[in-house]
Coordinates of C-alpha atoms and ligand atoms in Angstrom, one line a residue:
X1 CA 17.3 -18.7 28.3
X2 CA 16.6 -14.7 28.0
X3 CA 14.3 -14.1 25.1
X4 CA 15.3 -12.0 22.1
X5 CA 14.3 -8.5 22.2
X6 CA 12.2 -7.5 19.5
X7 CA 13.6 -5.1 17.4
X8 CA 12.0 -1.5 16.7
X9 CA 12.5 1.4 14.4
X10 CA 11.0 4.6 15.8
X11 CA 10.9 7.5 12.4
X12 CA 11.4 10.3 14.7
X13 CA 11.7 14.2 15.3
X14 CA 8.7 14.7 17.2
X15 CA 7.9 14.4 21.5
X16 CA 5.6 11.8 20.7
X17 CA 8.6 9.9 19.0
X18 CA 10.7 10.8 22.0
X19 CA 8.8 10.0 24.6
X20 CA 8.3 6.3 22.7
X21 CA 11.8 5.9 22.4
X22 CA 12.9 7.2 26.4
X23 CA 10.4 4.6 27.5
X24 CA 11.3 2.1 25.4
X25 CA 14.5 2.2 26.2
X26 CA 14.3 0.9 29.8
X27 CA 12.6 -2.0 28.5
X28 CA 14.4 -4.6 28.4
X29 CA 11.7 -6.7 25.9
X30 CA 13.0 -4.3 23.1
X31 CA 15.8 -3.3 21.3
X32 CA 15.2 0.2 20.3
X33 CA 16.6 2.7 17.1
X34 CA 15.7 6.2 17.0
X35 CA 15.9 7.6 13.4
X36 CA 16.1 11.3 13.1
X37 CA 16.5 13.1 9.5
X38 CA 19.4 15.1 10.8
X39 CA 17.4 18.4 10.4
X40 CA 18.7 20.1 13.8
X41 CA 22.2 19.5 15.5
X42 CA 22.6 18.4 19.1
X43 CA 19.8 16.0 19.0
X44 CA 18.9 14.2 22.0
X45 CA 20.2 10.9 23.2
X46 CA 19.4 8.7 25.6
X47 CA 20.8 5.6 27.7
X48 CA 19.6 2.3 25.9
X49 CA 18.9 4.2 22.2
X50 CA 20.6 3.5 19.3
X51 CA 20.1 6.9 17.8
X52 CA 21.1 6.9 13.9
X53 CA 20.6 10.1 11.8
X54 CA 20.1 10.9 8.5
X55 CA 17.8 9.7 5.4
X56 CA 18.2 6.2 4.3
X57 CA 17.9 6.8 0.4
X58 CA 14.1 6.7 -0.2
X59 CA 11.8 3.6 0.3
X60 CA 14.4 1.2 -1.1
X61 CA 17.5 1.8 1.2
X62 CA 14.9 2.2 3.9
X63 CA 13.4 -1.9 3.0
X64 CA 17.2 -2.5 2.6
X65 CA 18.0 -1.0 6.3
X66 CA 14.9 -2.8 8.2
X67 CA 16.0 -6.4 6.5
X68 CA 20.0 -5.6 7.8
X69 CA 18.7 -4.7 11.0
X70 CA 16.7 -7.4 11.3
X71 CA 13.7 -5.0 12.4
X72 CA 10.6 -6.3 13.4
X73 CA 8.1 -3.3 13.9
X74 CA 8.3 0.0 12.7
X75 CA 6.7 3.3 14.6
X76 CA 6.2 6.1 12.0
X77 CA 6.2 9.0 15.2
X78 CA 7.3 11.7 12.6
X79 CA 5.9 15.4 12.2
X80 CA 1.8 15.5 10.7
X81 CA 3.9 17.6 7.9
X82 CA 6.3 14.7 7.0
X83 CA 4.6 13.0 4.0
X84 CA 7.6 11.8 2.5
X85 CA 9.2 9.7 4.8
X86 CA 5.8 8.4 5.9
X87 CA 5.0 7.0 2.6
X88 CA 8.5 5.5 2.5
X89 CA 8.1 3.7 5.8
X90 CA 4.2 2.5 4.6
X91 CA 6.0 1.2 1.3
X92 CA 9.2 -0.2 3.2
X93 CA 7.0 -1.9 5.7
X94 CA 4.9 -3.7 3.1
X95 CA 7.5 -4.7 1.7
X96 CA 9.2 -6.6 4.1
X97 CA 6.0 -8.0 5.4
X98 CA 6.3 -5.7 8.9
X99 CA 3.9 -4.1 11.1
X100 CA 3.5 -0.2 10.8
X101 CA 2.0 1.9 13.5
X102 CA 1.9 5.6 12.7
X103 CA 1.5 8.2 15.2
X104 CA -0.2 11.5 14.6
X105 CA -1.8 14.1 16.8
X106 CA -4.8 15.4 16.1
X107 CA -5.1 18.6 13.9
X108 CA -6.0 21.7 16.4
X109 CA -9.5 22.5 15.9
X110 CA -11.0 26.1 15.1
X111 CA -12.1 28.2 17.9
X112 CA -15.6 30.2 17.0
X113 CA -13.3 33.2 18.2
X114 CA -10.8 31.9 15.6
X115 CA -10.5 34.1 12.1
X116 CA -8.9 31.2 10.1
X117 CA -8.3 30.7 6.6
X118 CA -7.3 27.6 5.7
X119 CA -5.0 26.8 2.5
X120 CA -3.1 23.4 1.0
X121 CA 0.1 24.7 0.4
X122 CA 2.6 27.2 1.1
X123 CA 2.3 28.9 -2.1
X124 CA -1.8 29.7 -1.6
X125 CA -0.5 30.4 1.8
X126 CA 1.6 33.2 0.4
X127 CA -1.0 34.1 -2.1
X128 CA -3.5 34.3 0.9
X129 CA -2.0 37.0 2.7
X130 CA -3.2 39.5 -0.6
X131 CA -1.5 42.2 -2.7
X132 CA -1.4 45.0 0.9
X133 CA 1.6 44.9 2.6
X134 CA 1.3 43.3 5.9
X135 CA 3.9 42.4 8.6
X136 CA 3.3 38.2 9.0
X137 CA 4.9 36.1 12.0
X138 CA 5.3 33.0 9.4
X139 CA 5.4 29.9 11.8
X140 CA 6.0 27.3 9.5
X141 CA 10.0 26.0 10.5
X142 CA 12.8 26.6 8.5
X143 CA 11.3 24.5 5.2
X144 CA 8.9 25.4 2.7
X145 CA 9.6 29.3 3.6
X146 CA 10.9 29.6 0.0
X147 CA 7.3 29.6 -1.1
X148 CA 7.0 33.6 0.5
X149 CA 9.6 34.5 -2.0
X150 CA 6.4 34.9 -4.6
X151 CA 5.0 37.7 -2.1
X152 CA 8.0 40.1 -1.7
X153 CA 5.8 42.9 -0.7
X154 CA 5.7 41.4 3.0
X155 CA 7.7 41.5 5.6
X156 CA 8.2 38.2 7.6
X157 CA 9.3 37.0 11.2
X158 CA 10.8 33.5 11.3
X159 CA 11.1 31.8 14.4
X160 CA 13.2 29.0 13.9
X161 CA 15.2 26.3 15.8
X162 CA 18.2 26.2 13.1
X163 CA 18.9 29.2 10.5
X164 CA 17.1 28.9 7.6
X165 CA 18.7 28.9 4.3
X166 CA 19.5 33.4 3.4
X167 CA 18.6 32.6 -0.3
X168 CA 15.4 30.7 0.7
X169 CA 14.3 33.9 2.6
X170 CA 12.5 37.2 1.5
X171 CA 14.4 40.5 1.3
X172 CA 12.5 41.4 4.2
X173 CA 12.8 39.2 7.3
X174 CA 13.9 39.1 10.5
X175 CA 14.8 35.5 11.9
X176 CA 14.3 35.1 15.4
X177 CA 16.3 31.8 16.2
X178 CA 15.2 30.2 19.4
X179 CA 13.6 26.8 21.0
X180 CA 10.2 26.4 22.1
X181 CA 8.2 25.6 24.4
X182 CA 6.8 29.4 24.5
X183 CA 3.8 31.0 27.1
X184 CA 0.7 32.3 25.8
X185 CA 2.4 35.6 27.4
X186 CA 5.7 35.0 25.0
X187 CA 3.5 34.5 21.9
X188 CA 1.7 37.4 22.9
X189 CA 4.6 39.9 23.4
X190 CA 6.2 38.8 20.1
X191 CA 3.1 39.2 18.1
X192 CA 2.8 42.8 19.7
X193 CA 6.6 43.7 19.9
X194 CA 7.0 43.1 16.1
X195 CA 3.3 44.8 15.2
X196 CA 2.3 41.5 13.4
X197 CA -1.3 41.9 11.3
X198 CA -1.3 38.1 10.2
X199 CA 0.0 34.5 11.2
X200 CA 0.9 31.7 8.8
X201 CA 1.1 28.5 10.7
X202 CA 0.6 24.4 10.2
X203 CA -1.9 22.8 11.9
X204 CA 0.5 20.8 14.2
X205 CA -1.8 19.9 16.5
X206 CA -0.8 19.1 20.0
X207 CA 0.2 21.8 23.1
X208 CA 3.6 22.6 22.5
X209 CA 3.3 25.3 19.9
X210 CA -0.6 26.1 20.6
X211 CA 0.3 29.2 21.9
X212 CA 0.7 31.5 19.0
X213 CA -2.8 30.1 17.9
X214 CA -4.3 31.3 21.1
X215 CA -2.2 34.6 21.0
X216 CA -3.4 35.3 17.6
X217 CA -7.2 34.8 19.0
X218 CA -6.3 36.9 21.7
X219 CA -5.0 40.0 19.5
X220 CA -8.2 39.3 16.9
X221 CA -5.2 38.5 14.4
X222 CA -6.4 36.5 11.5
X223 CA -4.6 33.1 10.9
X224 CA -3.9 31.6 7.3
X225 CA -3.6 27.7 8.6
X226 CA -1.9 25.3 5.8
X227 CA -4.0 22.7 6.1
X228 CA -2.1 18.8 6.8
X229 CA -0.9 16.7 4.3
X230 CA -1.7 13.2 3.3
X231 CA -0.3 11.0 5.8
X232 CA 0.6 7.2 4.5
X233 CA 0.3 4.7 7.2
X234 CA -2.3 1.7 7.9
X235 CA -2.9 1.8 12.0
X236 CA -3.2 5.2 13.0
X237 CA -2.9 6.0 16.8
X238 CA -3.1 9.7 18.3
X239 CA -0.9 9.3 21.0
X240 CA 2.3 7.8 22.4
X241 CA 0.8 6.0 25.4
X242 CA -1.4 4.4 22.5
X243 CA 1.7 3.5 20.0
X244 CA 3.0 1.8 23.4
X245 CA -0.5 -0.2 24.2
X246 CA -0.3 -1.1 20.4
X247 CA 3.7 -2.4 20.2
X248 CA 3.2 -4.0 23.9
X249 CA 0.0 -5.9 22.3
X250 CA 2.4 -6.8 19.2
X251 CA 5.2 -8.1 21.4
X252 CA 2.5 -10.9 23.4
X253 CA 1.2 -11.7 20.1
X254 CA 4.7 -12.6 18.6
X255 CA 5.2 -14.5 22.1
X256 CA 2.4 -16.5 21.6
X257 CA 3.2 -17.4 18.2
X258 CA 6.3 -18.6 18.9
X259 CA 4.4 -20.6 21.7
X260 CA 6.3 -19.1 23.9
Ligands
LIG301 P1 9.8 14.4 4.7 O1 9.7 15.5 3.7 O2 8.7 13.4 5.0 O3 11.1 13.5 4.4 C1 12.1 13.9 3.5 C2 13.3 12.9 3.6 O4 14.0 13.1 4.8 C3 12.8 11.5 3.6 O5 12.6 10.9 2.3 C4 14.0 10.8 4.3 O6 15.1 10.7 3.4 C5 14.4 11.8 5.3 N1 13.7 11.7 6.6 C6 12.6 12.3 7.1 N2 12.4 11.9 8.3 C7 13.3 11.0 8.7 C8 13.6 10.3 9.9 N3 12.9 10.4 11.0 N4 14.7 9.4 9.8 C9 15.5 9.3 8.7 N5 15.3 10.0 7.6 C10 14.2 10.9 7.6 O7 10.3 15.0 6.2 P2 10.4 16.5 6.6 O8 9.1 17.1 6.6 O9 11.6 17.0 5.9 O10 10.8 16.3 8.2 C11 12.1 15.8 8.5 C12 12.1 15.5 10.0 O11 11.7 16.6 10.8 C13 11.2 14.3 10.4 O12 11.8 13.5 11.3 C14 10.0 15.0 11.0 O13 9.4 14.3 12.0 C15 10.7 16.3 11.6 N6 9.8 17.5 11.7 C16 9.2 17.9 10.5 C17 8.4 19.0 10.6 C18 7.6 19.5 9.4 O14 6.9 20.5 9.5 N7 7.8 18.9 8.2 C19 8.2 19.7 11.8 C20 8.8 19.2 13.0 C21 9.6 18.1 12.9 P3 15.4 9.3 2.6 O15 14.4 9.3 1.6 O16 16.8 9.5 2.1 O17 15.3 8.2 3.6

């Protein structure tokens, strides 16, 4: 008789949480749902993955979900800047009694070439960049860019994926809406094209939006970096090859306690 598949929720919207759930889904020991939060359209299927998007109404609906489901691990493979949802999965998780692995890259490190500042939140962000006009390239996605309405004297570049909210936005911006992955040579040209003095960025970690970090060093362009936030979770691993090693270690030990 074919064993049952153990069932896995991957919290998505990042390549770790991708690349998890494209190899998953050839295996045939899982059964494998990607949740997304239903941020940008067209996300990305793929052959084997239950893909469901939107939020499932806070810790609560999210318990409620995993017990129809019948879940039996959850992979928390969301953005280093999604606290919420991360909390909700750790509280979810305990709840039912489930295993939690959480996935998160490591922060990008300060180069000594690096002129940093580092803030905890989009409004000292905003208050960072001072009381002088300056032209920022704010790199922070489409949320939390509301904070920069308290420093109107700016003007700000968006580079964004989907449009951000107009009434979010400060009077004076310029939304550039396009998809990474962008060159070192890109990140350059845009921070020289549009005469930027300062970058506001999260601390993402990883290689995929490194560039502008290495751009700005380039340039000698200083960088206010909003520092991460807290992160909920109990087993941390920094990588998707490790969130595999731990779920393929999780699957033989539920084999062997069934005695199988
Ligand atoms: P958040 O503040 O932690 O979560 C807000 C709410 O969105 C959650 O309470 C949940 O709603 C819903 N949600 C978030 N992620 C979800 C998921 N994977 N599946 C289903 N529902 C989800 O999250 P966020 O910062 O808005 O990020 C939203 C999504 O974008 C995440 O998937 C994240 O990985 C991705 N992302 C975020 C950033 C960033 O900078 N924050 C950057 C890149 C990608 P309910 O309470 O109703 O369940």
């Amino acid at each position: 008789m074919e064993a049952p598949k153990m069932r896995v929720l991957i919290l998505g919207g990042t390549t770790e949480a991708s690349a998890i759930a494209r190899h998953l889904a050839q295996d045939p020991r899982f059964a494998v749902t990607l949740s997304l939060a239903g941020r940008t359209s067209n996300p990305a299927a793929a052959p084997g993955l239950a893909l469901r998007v939107g939020g499932f109404g806070g810790s609560a609906g999210l318990a409620r979900w995993l017990a129809e489901e019948k879940i039996a691990v959850v992979i928390d493979a969301t953005h280093p800047y999604a606290a919420q949802i991360s909390h909700n999965a750790d509280t979810a998780a305990a709840e039912r009694g489930l295993p939690l692995c959480t996935v998160i890259r490591p922060p990008w490190q300060p180069d000594p070439a690096d002129r940093w500042q580092t803030v905890h939140s989009m409004e000292a962000a905003a208050d960072a960049l001072g009381t002088e006009p300056q032209r920022v390239f704010l790199s922070i996605g489409r949320q939390g860019v509301g904070a920069f309405l308290r420093a109107q004297q700016h003007s700000y570049v968006i580079r964004s994926i989907e449009p951000p909210e107009d009434n979010a936005l400060p009077p004076d911006t310029t939304v550039i809406q396009m998809r990474g992955p962008f060159t070192l040579e890109d990140e350059i040209d845009l921070l020289r094209s549009r005469h930027i003095d300062v970058v506001v960025s999260k601390n993402a970690g990883g290689a995929a939006t490194y560039a502008k970090i290495e751009a700005a060093r380039r340039l000698v362009l200083p960088v206010v970096m909003i520092e991460r936030p807290y992160k909920a979770g109990r087993h941390f691993v920094a990588t998707a090859e490790e969130a595999l090693d731990w779920l393929v270690a999780r699957h033989a030990m539920s084999r062997s306690d069934r005695g199988v």
